Coordinates of C-alpha atoms in Angstrom, one line a residue:
M146 CA 143.6 17.2 -27.1
P147 CA 143.3 15.5 -30.5
E148 CA 142.3 11.9 -30.4
L149 CA 145.0 9.4 -31.1
D150 CA 144.4 6.6 -33.6
T151 CA 144.1 3.2 -32.0
I152 CA 143.0 1.1 -35.0
A153 CA 146.2 -0.4 -36.0
H154 CA 146.8 -3.8 -34.5
P155 CA 149.5 -6.4 -35.0
P156 CA 148.6 -9.6 -36.6
K157 CA 147.4 -12.4 -34.4
M158 CA 149.9 -14.3 -32.5
P159 CA 151.8 -17.3 -34.0
P160 CA 150.7 -20.8 -33.0
S161 CA 153.7 -21.5 -30.9
F162 CA 152.9 -18.7 -28.5
V163 CA 149.1 -18.6 -29.1
V164 CA 146.7 -16.2 -27.5
A165 CA 143.3 -17.8 -27.8
R166 CA 140.9 -15.0 -28.3
K167 CA 137.7 -17.1 -28.3
T168 CA 136.2 -19.3 -25.7
I169 CA 135.3 -22.1 -28.0
Q170 CA 135.1 -20.6 -31.4
K171 CA 136.4 -22.3 -34.6
T172 CA 137.9 -19.9 -37.0
K173 CA 140.5 -20.0 -39.8
S174 CA 144.1 -20.5 -39.1
T175 CA 146.3 -17.4 -38.7
G176 CA 149.6 -19.0 -38.4
L177 CA 152.9 -17.5 -39.2
P178 CA 153.7 -17.6 -42.8
A179 CA 155.4 -20.6 -43.6
K180 CA 152.9 -20.0 -42.8
A181 CA 154.5 -21.3 -40.2
K182 CA 147.9 -16.8 -38.1
V183 CA 149.7 -15.8 -36.2
A184 CA 147.2 -18.3 -36.9
H185 CA 144.1 -19.2 -36.0
P186 CA 144.5 -22.2 -33.8
E187 CA 141.3 -23.2 -32.3
A188 CA 141.7 -26.1 -30.0
L189 CA 140.3 -25.7 -26.5
R190 CA 143.1 -24.7 -24.2
S191 CA 144.0 -22.4 -21.3
P192 CA 143.1 -18.8 -21.9
E193 CA 146.1 -17.0 -23.4
F194 CA 149.2 -19.0 -23.1
S195 CA 148.9 -22.6 -24.1
Q196 CA 151.6 -24.3 -26.2
L197 CA 150.4 -26.1 -29.2
P198 CA 151.7 -29.6 -29.9
S199 CA 153.6 -30.2 -33.2
S200 CA 151.2 -31.0 -36.0
D201 CA 153.4 -33.9 -37.1
S202 CA 153.7 -35.6 -33.7
S203 CA 151.1 -38.2 -34.5
E204 CA 153.1 -39.4 -37.5
L205 CA 156.5 -39.8 -35.8
P206 CA 157.7 -42.8 -33.8
S207 CA 158.9 -42.4 -30.3
S208 CA 161.9 -40.2 -29.9
D209 CA 163.7 -42.9 -27.7
S210 CA 166.7 -44.1 -29.6
M211 CA 166.9 -48.0 -30.0
E212 CA 170.0 -50.1 -29.4
Q213 CA 171.0 -53.4 -31.1
V214 CA 170.8 -56.5 -28.9
T215 CA 172.6 -59.8 -29.4
S216 CA 170.4 -62.0 -27.3
V217 CA 166.7 -62.1 -26.6
S218 CA 167.5 -62.4 -22.9
Q219 CA 168.7 -58.8 -23.0
L220 CA 165.1 -57.7 -23.5
S221 CA 163.7 -57.4 -19.9
D222 CA 160.0 -57.5 -21.0
V223 CA 160.3 -60.6 -23.2
R224 CA 159.8 -64.0 -21.5
P225 CA 160.0 -67.6 -22.8
T226 CA 156.3 -68.0 -22.2
D227 CA 155.5 -65.1 -24.6
W228 CA 153.9 -66.3 -27.9
A229 CA 156.4 -64.4 -30.0
F230 CA 159.4 -65.5 -28.0
Q231 CA 160.7 -68.0 -30.6
A232 CA 160.3 -65.5 -33.5
L233 CA 162.2 -62.8 -31.6
Q234 CA 164.9 -65.3 -30.7
T235 CA 165.5 -66.2 -34.3
L236 CA 165.5 -62.6 -35.5
V237 CA 167.9 -61.5 -32.8
E238 CA 170.3 -64.5 -32.5
R239 CA 170.3 -65.7 -36.2
Y240 CA 170.1 -62.4 -38.0
G241 CA 170.8 -59.7 -35.4
C242 CA 168.2 -57.3 -36.9
I243 CA 166.0 -56.5 -33.8
A244 CA 166.8 -53.5 -31.6
G245 CA 165.6 -52.7 -28.1
Y246 CA 165.0 -49.4 -26.3
P247 CA 167.7 -47.8 -24.2
D248 CA 166.0 -49.2 -21.0
R249 CA 166.4 -52.8 -22.5
T250 CA 162.7 -53.3 -23.3
F251 CA 161.1 -54.4 -26.5
R252 CA 157.6 -53.0 -25.8
G253 CA 155.9 -55.7 -27.8
N254 CA 152.4 -54.4 -27.0
R255 CA 153.0 -51.0 -28.6
A256 CA 151.1 -50.3 -31.8
L257 CA 153.2 -50.6 -35.0
T258 CA 152.6 -48.4 -38.1
R259 CA 153.3 -49.7 -41.6
S260 CA 156.1 -47.2 -41.9
E261 CA 157.8 -48.6 -38.8
F262 CA 157.3 -52.2 -40.0
A263 CA 158.8 -51.3 -43.4
A264 CA 161.8 -49.7 -41.7
G265 CA 162.4 -52.8 -39.5
L266 CA 162.0 -55.1 -42.5
N267 CA 164.5 -53.0 -44.5
A268 CA 167.0 -53.4 -41.6
C269 CA 166.6 -57.2 -41.7
L270 CA 166.9 -57.4 -45.4
D271 CA 170.1 -55.3 -45.3
R272 CA 171.5 -57.7 -42.6
I273 CA 170.6 -60.8 -44.8
Q274 CA 172.4 -59.2 -47.8
D275 CA 175.5 -58.7 -45.6
L276 CA 175.4 -62.3 -44.4
I277 CA 175.1 -63.6 -48.0
A278 CA 178.0 -61.3 -49.2
S279 CA 180.2 -62.6 -46.4
Q280 CA 179.3 -66.2 -47.4
T281 CA 178.4 -67.2 -43.9
S282 CA 177.6 -70.9 -44.1
N283 CA 174.0 -71.9 -44.1
I284 CA 172.8 -69.1 -41.8
V285 CA 170.4 -67.9 -44.4
T286 CA 168.1 -70.7 -45.5
R287 CA 166.2 -70.9 -48.9
Q288 CA 162.9 -70.7 -47.0
D289 CA 164.0 -67.5 -45.3
L290 CA 165.1 -66.0 -48.6
E291 CA 161.7 -66.7 -50.2
I292 CA 159.8 -65.1 -47.2
A293 CA 162.1 -62.1 -47.4
R294 CA 161.6 -61.6 -51.1
K295 CA 157.8 -61.7 -50.7
L296 CA 157.9 -59.2 -47.8
Q297 CA 160.3 -57.0 -49.8
T298 CA 157.9 -57.0 -52.8
E299 CA 154.8 -56.3 -50.6
F300 CA 156.3 -53.4 -48.8
A301 CA 158.3 -51.9 -51.7
T302 CA 155.9 -48.9 -51.9
D303 CA 156.1 -48.3 -48.1
L304 CA 159.9 -48.5 -48.2
A305 CA 160.1 -46.0 -51.1
A306 CA 157.7 -43.6 -49.3
L307 CA 159.7 -43.9 -46.1
K308 CA 162.9 -43.1 -48.0
S309 CA 161.2 -40.1 -49.6
R310 CA 160.0 -38.8 -46.2
I311 CA 163.5 -39.2 -44.7
D312 CA 165.1 -37.3 -47.6
S313 CA 162.5 -34.6 -47.4
L314 CA 163.0 -34.3 -43.6
E315 CA 166.8 -34.1 -44.0
A316 CA 166.4 -31.3 -46.6
R317 CA 164.0 -29.3 -44.5
T318 CA 166.3 -29.7 -41.4
T319 CA 169.2 -28.4 -43.5
T320 CA 167.2 -25.4 -44.7
L321 CA 166.0 -24.6 -41.2
E322 CA 169.6 -24.8 -39.8
K323 CA 170.7 -22.3 -42.5
Q324 CA 167.8 -19.9 -42.5
Q325 CA 166.5 -19.9 -38.9
F326 CA 166.0 -16.4 -37.6
S327 CA 166.3 -17.3 -33.9
T328 CA 165.6 -20.3 -31.7
T329 CA 163.3 -18.2 -29.5
T330 CA 162.0 -15.5 -31.8
R331 CA 159.8 -15.5 -34.9
L332 CA 159.6 -12.7 -37.3
F333 CA 156.3 -12.1 -39.2
G334 CA 154.6 -9.2 -40.8
Q335 CA 151.6 -7.7 -42.6
A336 CA 151.7 -5.2 -45.5
I337 CA 148.6 -3.4 -46.7
A338 CA 148.3 -1.4 -49.9
S339 CA 145.0 0.2 -50.7
V340 CA 143.2 2.6 -53.0
Q341 CA 140.1 4.5 -51.8
T342 CA 137.9 7.2 -53.0
S343 CA 134.7 9.0 -52.0
N344 CA 131.9 11.2 -53.5
R345 CA 131.4 15.0 -53.1
A346 CA 128.7 15.1 -50.4
D347 CA 127.1 18.3 -49.3
V348 CA 127.5 18.8 -45.6
D349 CA 125.6 21.0 -43.1
L350 CA 128.7 21.4 -40.9
F351 CA 127.2 24.0 -38.6
P352 CA 123.6 22.9 -38.3
R353 CA 121.3 25.9 -37.8
D354 CA 118.9 26.0 -40.7
G355 CA 119.3 22.6 -42.3
I356 CA 121.1 24.1 -45.3
P357 CA 124.5 22.5 -46.3
E358 CA 127.2 25.1 -46.5
R359 CA 130.3 22.8 -47.1
Q360 CA 131.1 20.0 -49.5
G361 CA 133.4 17.0 -49.0
K362 CA 136.4 16.6 -51.3
L363 CA 136.4 14.0 -54.1
Q364 CA 139.9 12.6 -53.4
T365 CA 141.4 9.3 -54.5
T366 CA 144.3 8.1 -52.4
L367 CA 146.9 5.3 -52.6
A368 CA 148.0 4.2 -49.1
S369 CA 150.2 1.7 -47.3
N370 CA 150.4 0.2 -43.8
L371 CA 153.3 -2.0 -42.8
Q372 CA 153.7 -4.0 -39.6
L373 CA 156.7 -6.1 -38.6
S374 CA 156.4 -8.2 -35.4
L375 CA 158.9 -10.1 -33.3
A376 CA 157.3 -12.8 -31.2
T377 CA 159.7 -14.2 -28.6
S378 CA 159.0 -17.0 -26.2
F379 CA 161.3 -18.0 -23.4
T380 CA 159.3 -20.9 -22.0
G381 CA 157.1 -21.9 -24.9
R382 CA 154.0 -20.6 -23.1
D383 CA 154.9 -16.9 -22.8
L384 CA 155.1 -14.3 -25.5
L385 CA 157.0 -11.0 -25.8
L386 CA 155.5 -9.2 -28.7
T387 CA 157.3 -6.2 -30.3
T388 CA 155.7 -4.6 -33.3
L389 CA 157.1 -1.8 -35.5
Q390 CA 154.6 0.0 -37.8
T391 CA 154.6 2.7 -40.4
G392 CA 152.0 4.0 -42.8
N393 CA 150.7 7.0 -44.7
L394 CA 146.9 6.9 -44.7
R395 CA 145.6 9.6 -42.3
S396 CA 142.0 9.9 -41.1
S397 CA 139.5 10.8 -43.8
A398 CA 137.5 13.0 -41.5
P399 CA 139.0 16.4 -42.7
N400 CA 138.2 15.6 -46.3
L401 CA 134.7 14.0 -45.7
L402 CA 133.8 16.5 -42.9
T403 CA 132.7 13.5 -40.9
N404 CA 134.6 10.8 -38.9
M405 CA 132.0 8.2 -39.8
G406 CA 133.8 7.0 -43.0
R407 CA 137.1 6.1 -41.3
L408 CA 138.9 3.0 -42.5
S409 CA 140.3 0.1 -40.3
Y410 CA 143.8 0.4 -41.7
E411 CA 144.3 4.1 -41.3
S412 CA 147.5 5.3 -39.5
E413 CA 148.9 8.6 -38.3
Q414 CA 152.6 7.7 -38.7
E415 CA 153.2 9.7 -41.9
N416 CA 155.8 7.1 -42.9
R417 CA 157.6 7.4 -39.6
L418 CA 158.5 4.1 -37.9
V419 CA 156.8 3.7 -34.5
V420 CA 156.5 1.0 -31.9
S421 CA 152.8 0.1 -31.9
D422 CA 153.1 -2.9 -29.6
L423 CA 155.5 -3.7 -26.8
S424 CA 153.9 -6.2 -24.5
Y425 CA 154.6 -9.4 -22.6
R426 CA 152.1 -12.3 -21.9
F427 CA 152.8 -15.0 -19.4
P428 CA 150.9 -17.6 -17.4
V429 CA 150.4 -17.4 -13.7
S430 CA 148.6 -20.7 -13.5
K431 CA 147.2 -23.2 -16.0
N432 CA 144.0 -21.2 -16.6
F433 CA 145.2 -17.6 -15.8
G434 CA 147.4 -15.4 -17.9
V435 CA 148.7 -11.8 -17.5
L436 CA 149.4 -9.2 -20.1
V437 CA 151.6 -6.2 -19.3
G438 CA 153.2 -3.6 -21.6
A439 CA 154.0 0.0 -22.5
S440 CA 152.1 -0.3 -25.8
G441 CA 149.5 -2.6 -27.2
V442 CA 147.6 -3.2 -24.0
T443 CA 144.1 -2.2 -24.8
P444 CA 140.6 -3.7 -24.3
S445 CA 140.5 -4.8 -28.0
N446 CA 143.8 -6.6 -27.6
T447 CA 143.0 -8.1 -24.2
F448 CA 139.4 -9.1 -24.6
R449 CA 138.6 -12.2 -26.7
G450 CA 137.3 -11.2 -30.1
I451 CA 133.7 -12.1 -30.9
N452 CA 133.2 -10.4 -34.3
P453 CA 134.3 -12.8 -37.1
L454 CA 134.7 -9.7 -39.4
E455 CA 137.4 -8.2 -37.2
G456 CA 140.9 -7.5 -38.6
S457 CA 142.3 -4.4 -40.2
G458 CA 144.0 -6.6 -42.9
E459 CA 141.5 -9.4 -43.3
G460 CA 138.1 -8.2 -42.0
A461 CA 135.8 -5.2 -42.4
L462 CA 137.1 -2.2 -44.3
S463 CA 135.7 0.3 -41.9
L464 CA 136.8 1.3 -38.4
L465 CA 133.2 0.9 -37.2
G466 CA 133.0 -2.6 -38.6
Q467 CA 135.9 -3.9 -36.4
R468 CA 134.2 -4.1 -33.0
N469 CA 131.8 -2.5 -30.6
P470 CA 133.0 1.2 -30.4
I471 CA 132.9 1.2 -26.6
L472 CA 135.9 -1.1 -26.6
A473 CA 138.0 1.9 -27.8
I474 CA 136.9 4.2 -25.0
G475 CA 139.9 5.7 -23.2
N476 CA 142.1 5.6 -26.3
G477 CA 144.6 3.5 -24.2
T478 CA 148.0 2.2 -25.2
G479 CA 149.9 0.8 -22.2
G480 CA 148.8 -0.9 -19.0
I481 CA 148.1 -4.4 -17.6
G482 CA 145.4 -7.0 -18.3
F483 CA 144.5 -10.6 -17.5
D484 CA 142.7 -13.6 -19.1
W485 CA 141.0 -16.2 -16.9
Q486 CA 139.5 -19.4 -18.3
I487 CA 136.9 -20.0 -15.6
N488 CA 135.6 -23.3 -17.2
R489 CA 135.2 -24.8 -20.6
R490 CA 132.4 -22.5 -21.6
M491 CA 133.3 -19.2 -19.8
S492 CA 136.2 -16.9 -19.4
L493 CA 136.9 -13.5 -18.0
Q494 CA 139.3 -10.8 -19.2
G495 CA 140.2 -7.5 -17.5
V496 CA 142.3 -4.5 -18.5
Y497 CA 143.6 -1.2 -17.3
S498 CA 145.0 1.0 -20.1
A499 CA 146.3 4.6 -20.1
E500 CA 146.5 6.8 -23.2
I501 CA 150.0 8.2 -22.4
P502 CA 151.3 5.9 -19.6
G503 CA 154.9 7.2 -19.9
F504 CA 154.1 10.9 -19.6
P505 CA 156.0 12.3 -16.5
G506 CA 154.4 15.8 -16.3
N507 CA 150.9 17.1 -15.7
A508 CA 148.7 14.3 -14.2
D509 CA 145.7 15.8 -16.1
V510 CA 147.5 15.1 -19.4
G511 CA 149.1 11.7 -19.0
G512 CA 150.7 9.1 -16.7
L513 CA 149.6 5.7 -15.7
I514 CA 146.7 7.1 -13.6
G515 CA 146.4 10.5 -15.1
G516 CA 145.1 11.9 -18.4
R517 CA 142.8 9.6 -20.3
Y518 CA 142.5 6.0 -19.2
A519 CA 140.0 3.1 -19.1
A520 CA 139.5 0.1 -16.9
G521 CA 137.1 -2.7 -17.8
A522 CA 136.2 -6.4 -18.1
Q523 CA 134.6 -8.8 -20.5
L524 CA 132.8 -11.9 -19.6
T525 CA 133.1 -14.3 -22.6
I526 CA 130.5 -17.1 -22.8
A527 CA 130.0 -20.0 -25.3
P528 CA 126.6 -21.4 -24.3
T529 CA 126.8 -23.8 -27.3
R530 CA 129.5 -24.8 -29.8
N531 CA 128.0 -22.3 -32.3
I532 CA 127.4 -19.3 -30.2
D533 CA 129.9 -16.8 -28.7
L534 CA 128.8 -14.0 -26.4
G535 CA 130.9 -11.2 -24.9
I536 CA 129.5 -8.8 -22.2
H537 CA 131.5 -5.7 -21.9
Y538 CA 131.9 -3.1 -19.1
L539 CA 134.4 -0.1 -19.1
F540 CA 135.0 2.9 -16.8
S541 CA 136.9 5.8 -18.3
R542 CA 138.2 9.2 -17.4
S543 CA 138.5 11.9 -20.1
P544 CA 140.2 15.2 -19.2
D545 CA 138.8 17.1 -22.2
G546 CA 135.4 15.7 -23.1
F547 CA 136.5 13.2 -25.8
L548 CA 135.6 9.5 -25.3
G549 CA 138.4 8.3 -27.5
T550 CA 136.4 6.1 -29.8
G551 CA 137.4 8.1 -32.9
I552 CA 134.1 7.6 -34.7
G553 CA 130.6 8.9 -34.4
D554 CA 129.8 11.2 -31.5
S555 CA 133.1 10.8 -29.7
Q556 CA 133.1 14.4 -28.6
L557 CA 130.8 15.2 -25.7
L558 CA 131.4 18.9 -25.2
S559 CA 130.6 21.8 -27.5
P560 CA 133.7 23.3 -29.0
F561 CA 132.3 26.7 -28.0
A562 CA 131.8 25.8 -24.3
P563 CA 132.8 28.6 -22.0
T564 CA 135.2 26.3 -20.0
R565 CA 136.6 22.8 -20.4
T566 CA 135.5 20.0 -18.1
A567 CA 136.6 16.4 -17.5
F568 CA 134.2 13.5 -17.7
T569 CA 133.9 10.1 -16.1
T570 CA 132.2 7.5 -18.3
H571 CA 130.5 4.1 -17.6
A572 CA 130.0 2.0 -20.7
V573 CA 128.2 -1.3 -21.1
G574 CA 127.6 -3.4 -24.1
A575 CA 127.5 -6.9 -25.6
T576 CA 128.6 -8.7 -28.8
L577 CA 127.0 -11.9 -30.1
A578 CA 128.0 -14.2 -33.0
W579 CA 126.0 -17.3 -34.1
R580 CA 127.5 -19.7 -36.6
V581 CA 124.3 -21.0 -38.2
N582 CA 126.5 -23.4 -40.3
R583 CA 130.0 -23.6 -41.6
K584 CA 129.4 -21.0 -44.3
F585 CA 127.0 -18.6 -42.6
T586 CA 127.5 -16.5 -39.4
I587 CA 125.2 -13.8 -38.1
G588 CA 125.6 -11.5 -35.1
G589 CA 125.6 -8.0 -33.8
W590 CA 126.5 -5.7 -30.9
G591 CA 125.1 -2.8 -29.0
G592 CA 126.6 -0.3 -26.6
W593 CA 125.5 2.4 -24.2
T594 CA 127.6 5.0 -22.4
S595 CA 126.8 7.5 -19.6
S596 CA 129.3 10.3 -19.0
R597 CA 129.2 12.7 -16.1
A598 CA 130.8 16.1 -16.2
L599 CA 133.1 16.9 -13.3
S600 CA 133.3 20.7 -13.4
V601 CA 129.6 21.5 -14.3
V602 CA 126.3 19.8 -13.6
G603 CA 125.0 17.3 -16.1
S604 CA 125.6 14.2 -18.1
V605 CA 125.7 12.8 -21.7
Q606 CA 124.4 9.4 -23.0
T607 CA 125.3 7.7 -26.2
T608 CA 124.2 4.5 -28.0
N609 CA 125.5 2.5 -30.9
W610 CA 124.5 -0.8 -32.6
M611 CA 125.4 -3.1 -35.5
V612 CA 124.2 -6.3 -37.1
F613 CA 126.4 -8.3 -39.4
S614 CA 126.7 -11.4 -41.5
A615 CA 129.9 -13.3 -42.4
L616 CA 129.9 -15.7 -45.3
P617 CA 133.1 -17.8 -45.2
D618 CA 134.1 -19.7 -48.4
L619 CA 131.8 -17.6 -50.4
F620 CA 132.0 -18.8 -54.1
V621 CA 135.6 -20.1 -53.5
P622 CA 137.1 -21.9 -50.4
G623 CA 139.2 -19.4 -48.3
N624 CA 137.3 -16.3 -49.5
L625 CA 135.0 -14.3 -47.2
G626 CA 132.0 -12.1 -47.8
G627 CA 130.8 -9.5 -45.2
I628 CA 127.7 -7.4 -44.8
L629 CA 127.3 -4.8 -41.9
F630 CA 124.5 -2.4 -41.1
G631 CA 124.3 -0.3 -38.0
Q632 CA 124.4 3.1 -36.2
P633 CA 127.6 4.8 -35.2
P634 CA 127.8 6.2 -31.7
K635 CA 125.1 8.8 -31.2
I636 CA 124.4 11.3 -28.4
T637 CA 120.8 10.5 -27.3
S638 CA 120.7 12.8 -24.3
S639 CA 122.8 15.7 -23.1
N640 CA 121.7 17.8 -20.1
L641 CA 124.7 20.0 -19.6
P642 CA 124.3 23.7 -19.0
E643 CA 123.4 25.9 -22.0
E644 CA 126.3 26.4 -24.4
Y645 CA 127.9 23.2 -23.3
N646 CA 125.9 20.6 -25.2
F647 CA 127.4 19.2 -28.4
P648 CA 124.3 18.3 -30.5
R649 CA 123.4 21.9 -31.1
F650 CA 126.8 23.4 -30.6
S651 CA 126.6 25.9 -33.6
D652 CA 123.2 27.2 -32.5
T653 CA 122.6 27.6 -28.7
G654 CA 124.3 24.5 -27.3
S655 CA 121.0 23.8 -25.6
K656 CA 120.0 20.5 -24.0
G657 CA 118.9 17.5 -26.0
G658 CA 120.2 14.7 -28.2
Q659 CA 121.0 14.5 -31.9
P660 CA 117.9 15.3 -34.0
D661 CA 118.5 12.5 -36.6
T662 CA 120.2 9.2 -36.9
A663 CA 123.2 8.2 -39.1
L664 CA 123.2 4.7 -40.5
H665 CA 126.2 2.7 -41.8
L666 CA 126.0 0.1 -44.6
E667 CA 129.1 -1.9 -45.7
L668 CA 129.7 -4.7 -48.1
F669 CA 133.0 -6.3 -48.9
Y670 CA 134.5 -9.5 -50.4
R671 CA 137.9 -10.8 -49.5
A672 CA 139.4 -12.9 -52.2
R673 CA 142.4 -15.1 -51.5
V674 CA 144.9 -15.0 -54.3
N675 CA 147.4 -17.3 -52.6
P676 CA 148.2 -18.3 -49.0
A677 CA 150.1 -15.0 -48.5
L678 CA 148.0 -12.5 -50.5
E679 CA 144.4 -11.4 -50.2
V680 CA 142.5 -8.6 -52.1
T681 CA 139.4 -7.0 -50.6
P682 CA 137.1 -4.7 -52.6
G683 CA 134.2 -3.1 -50.8
V684 CA 131.8 -0.2 -50.5
I685 CA 130.7 1.9 -47.5
V686 CA 127.6 4.1 -47.5
I687 CA 126.9 6.5 -44.6
F688 CA 123.3 7.8 -44.5
N689 CA 122.6 11.1 -42.6
P690 CA 126.3 11.6 -41.7
N691 CA 126.9 13.3 -38.4
H692 CA 123.4 12.3 -37.4
N693 CA 122.0 15.1 -39.7
K694 CA 119.5 14.3 -42.4
A695 CA 120.4 17.6 -44.2
N696 CA 123.7 16.0 -45.2
D697 CA 124.1 14.0 -48.4
P698 CA 125.0 10.3 -48.1
V699 CA 128.8 9.6 -48.1
V700 CA 129.9 6.8 -50.4
I701 CA 133.4 5.3 -50.1
G702 CA 134.9 2.7 -52.4
A703 CA 138.1 0.9 -51.5
V704 CA 140.3 -2.0 -52.6
R705 CA 142.7 -3.4 -50.0
A706 CA 145.5 -5.8 -50.7
T707 CA 147.0 -7.6 -47.8
F708 CA 150.3 -9.5 -47.9
R709 CA 151.4 -11.6 -44.9
F710 CA 154.9 -13.0 -44.4

């Protein structure tokens, strides 16, 4: 069965319904445009489903409405022995410009901002002007007028600023009332347009004598990838995510004669609209959340991200540069997962994901517990404020000898094997990121798999590794530089019967691992044009493609433009 592409992911969740992917990592904001990233909210909170407070809450006074009083005795917490009693009595009974809270309290010990004082002063001045206009006899003394004029002059700037804020707030409220999409749902999206090209590399596609017999195509392509997401919250702490996606950039493997040059924003939709995510996240307790869905429930969407260069629209250009390849094992789409914040420094995520969960037919092909599936967990640890560590484990069943990673040695069985056989796989790995300082992060990952054949005797092992460096705010604040160097998944050992082993499939299919090692080098620079648009040029070089030193290096150049709204 051909492998399905699982690289397209919806943007990160909007702040109102945030899914915190890191244990204690500070990253950039990913809020909704209006920019309202999916943002990157990084306050410590419960694992997946905490509600963020309003960013303006610290500036606004209490929401309790205040009511005018006519006598100081109406304020239950003001007593004649209070040092301010006389002043309050004068302001209330002479000028009538002091208000109390609905519960008939004055709350005199509450802190007062300059803006609140300016608003109260303005109310008193308006009352004094009314008294003068009505020619009430001798209520307003000359001394009071002089004090009022001085206060009015001193707080003129604050009064003007307060009026400006009120006008702005009223305008924004009117706009929101006219333009709001829904009271429970946010609409956001990501559009990618890209140009990519590669060299003509000679390839020893059927390795026998070390002589290349094929050549990759020199082909420049213009591609697009569009995602529209609806994020719905019913309680403020849950999230129903629905993502529609379309695109036209297919895998580059047929042209390059290797899958090691695949890009992170590839898609197999051929401009057809598909549902790439239909999942629901909800809290079971303060520190435990559950994820369930028919699509979008995968290890990479459930486990907290460690790699700061992850993101098909904002991170590394290559598929390999997104994350540890073992996290794609099983090629899952739908299932169930959880996120448990054990303590401040440690969390645990788990997932069960099937490739074709809705298939009602042959259990060897699909279904929730048939076909290809994966079950696994990640322990996420932040031993210090600057270090994030994820330890991964996955178990997978493959009915046809494909791991489902889509890159490197994902195929375990020779295409000329006399019979097909299913495999079960155990995969372990780890990913580490260390923020040396605000503008420099280094890290890496490693992964190992062991797959046992079910119909014949034998097993296959693979390894992969990567080191990377992230350079936030490189040259210009908001920009990002990235460097990655590593090894795509490689079969290091295969002891299946003769003719079944993949590394020498075109010769004898004899036992053993890959004779050589492919290496991946990638450099990119993401430049922020404005808050909604980013442009990322980069280059990818694959040495010894397909783990065969007889192959010429593959060089891929790409420019990706990402627009978020």
